One Martini backbone bead per residue (centre of mass of N, CA, C, O) as a GRO file, in nm:
protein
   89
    1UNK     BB    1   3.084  -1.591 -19.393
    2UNK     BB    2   3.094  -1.888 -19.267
    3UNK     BB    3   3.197  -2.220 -19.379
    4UNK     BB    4   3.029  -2.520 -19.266
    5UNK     BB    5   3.115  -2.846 -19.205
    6UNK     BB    6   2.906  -3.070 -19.251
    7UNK     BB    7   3.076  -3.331 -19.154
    8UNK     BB    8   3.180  -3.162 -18.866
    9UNK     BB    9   2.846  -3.140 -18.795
   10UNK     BB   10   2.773  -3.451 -18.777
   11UNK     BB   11   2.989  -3.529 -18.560
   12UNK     BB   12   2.923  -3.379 -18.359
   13UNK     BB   13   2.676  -3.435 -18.298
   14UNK     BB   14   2.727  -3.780 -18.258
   15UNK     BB   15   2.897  -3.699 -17.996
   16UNK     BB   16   2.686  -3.593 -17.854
   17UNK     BB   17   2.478  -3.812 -17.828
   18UNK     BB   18   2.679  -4.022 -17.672
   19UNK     BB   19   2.744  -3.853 -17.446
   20UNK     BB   20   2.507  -3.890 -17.336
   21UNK     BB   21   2.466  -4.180 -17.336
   22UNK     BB   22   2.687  -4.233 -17.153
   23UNK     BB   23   2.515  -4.110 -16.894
   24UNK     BB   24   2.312  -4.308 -16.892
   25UNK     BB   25   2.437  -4.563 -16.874
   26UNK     BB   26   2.551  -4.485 -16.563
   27UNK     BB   27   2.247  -4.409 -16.424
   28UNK     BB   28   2.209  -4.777 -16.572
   29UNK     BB   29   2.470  -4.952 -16.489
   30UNK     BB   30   2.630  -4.907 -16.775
   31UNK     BB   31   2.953  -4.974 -16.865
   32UNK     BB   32   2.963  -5.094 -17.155
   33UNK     BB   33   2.808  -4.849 -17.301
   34UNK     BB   34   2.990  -4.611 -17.201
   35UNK     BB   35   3.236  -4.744 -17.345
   36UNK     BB   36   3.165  -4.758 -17.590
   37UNK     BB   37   3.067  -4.459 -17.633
   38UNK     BB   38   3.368  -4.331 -17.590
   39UNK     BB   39   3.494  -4.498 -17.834
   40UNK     BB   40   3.329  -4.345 -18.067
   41UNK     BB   41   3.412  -4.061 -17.996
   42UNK     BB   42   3.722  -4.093 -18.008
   43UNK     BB   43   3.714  -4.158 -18.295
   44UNK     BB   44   3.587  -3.907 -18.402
   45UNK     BB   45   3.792  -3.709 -18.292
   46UNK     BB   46   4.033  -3.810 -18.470
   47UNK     BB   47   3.937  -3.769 -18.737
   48UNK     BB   48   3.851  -3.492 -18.716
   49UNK     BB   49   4.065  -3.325 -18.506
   50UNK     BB   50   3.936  -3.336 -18.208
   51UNK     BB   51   4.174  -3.324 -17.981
   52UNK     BB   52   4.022  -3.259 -17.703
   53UNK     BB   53   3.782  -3.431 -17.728
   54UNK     BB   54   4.021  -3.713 -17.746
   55UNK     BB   55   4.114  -3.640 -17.459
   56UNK     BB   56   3.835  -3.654 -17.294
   57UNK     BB   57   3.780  -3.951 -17.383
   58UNK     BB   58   3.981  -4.065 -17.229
   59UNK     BB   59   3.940  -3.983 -16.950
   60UNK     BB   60   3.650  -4.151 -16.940
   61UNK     BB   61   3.802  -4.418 -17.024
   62UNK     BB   62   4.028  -4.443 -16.793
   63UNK     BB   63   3.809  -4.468 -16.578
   64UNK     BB   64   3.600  -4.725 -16.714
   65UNK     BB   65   3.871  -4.933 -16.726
   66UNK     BB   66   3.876  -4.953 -16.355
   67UNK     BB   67   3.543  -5.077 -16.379
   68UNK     BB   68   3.241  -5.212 -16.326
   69UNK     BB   69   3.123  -4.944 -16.196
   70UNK     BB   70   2.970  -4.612 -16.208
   71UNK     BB   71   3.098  -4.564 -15.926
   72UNK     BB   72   3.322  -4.328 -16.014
   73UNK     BB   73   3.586  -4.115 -15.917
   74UNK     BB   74   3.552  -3.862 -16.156
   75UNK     BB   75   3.300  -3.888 -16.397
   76UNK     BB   76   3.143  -3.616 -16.399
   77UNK     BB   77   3.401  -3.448 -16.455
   78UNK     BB   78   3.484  -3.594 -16.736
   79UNK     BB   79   3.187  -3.573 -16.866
   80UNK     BB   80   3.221  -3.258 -16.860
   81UNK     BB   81   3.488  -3.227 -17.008
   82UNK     BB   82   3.349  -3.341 -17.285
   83UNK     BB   83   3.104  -3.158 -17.335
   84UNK     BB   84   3.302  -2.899 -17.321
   85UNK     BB   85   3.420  -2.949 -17.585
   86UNK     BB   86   3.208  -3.026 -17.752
   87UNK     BB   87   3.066  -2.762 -17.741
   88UNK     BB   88   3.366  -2.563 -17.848
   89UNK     BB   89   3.329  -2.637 -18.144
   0.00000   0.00000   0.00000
């Protein structure tokens, strides 16, 4: 049985609960909320070394850096291929 690194996984997890909350934030056109939630993520993905989920966060990140509005095209796209890093690990 492989030993599972708890901070590893509460790091994981706390990533989860952001990129949602990314989501919401999108939905209720807090755009500010959304950036400074992607900041969160990708800090947290640069420190444990979460490769994949830190470049699908810059994704995130610049495209929300691109608007003052949540309507922004493939932001779906790139918050789906964060949540779908953050699932992979």
């Amino acid at each position: 049985m492989d030993v599972i690194d708890e901070e590893r996984q509460l790091a994981r997890a706390q990533m989860a609960m952001d990129a949602m909350a990314i989501g919401h934030a999108l939905l209720d056109s807090d755009v500010d909320e959304a950036r400074f939630r992607t900041h969160l993520v990708h800090g947290v993905a640069s420190r444990h070394g979460f490769v994949q989920i830190a470049a699908a966060a810059h994704g995130v990140s610049r495209l929300l850096s691109r608007s003052e509005v949540t309507v922004i095209p493939g932001i779906g796209r790139a918050l789906l291929a964060l949540l779908g890093a953050i699932d992979r690990v």
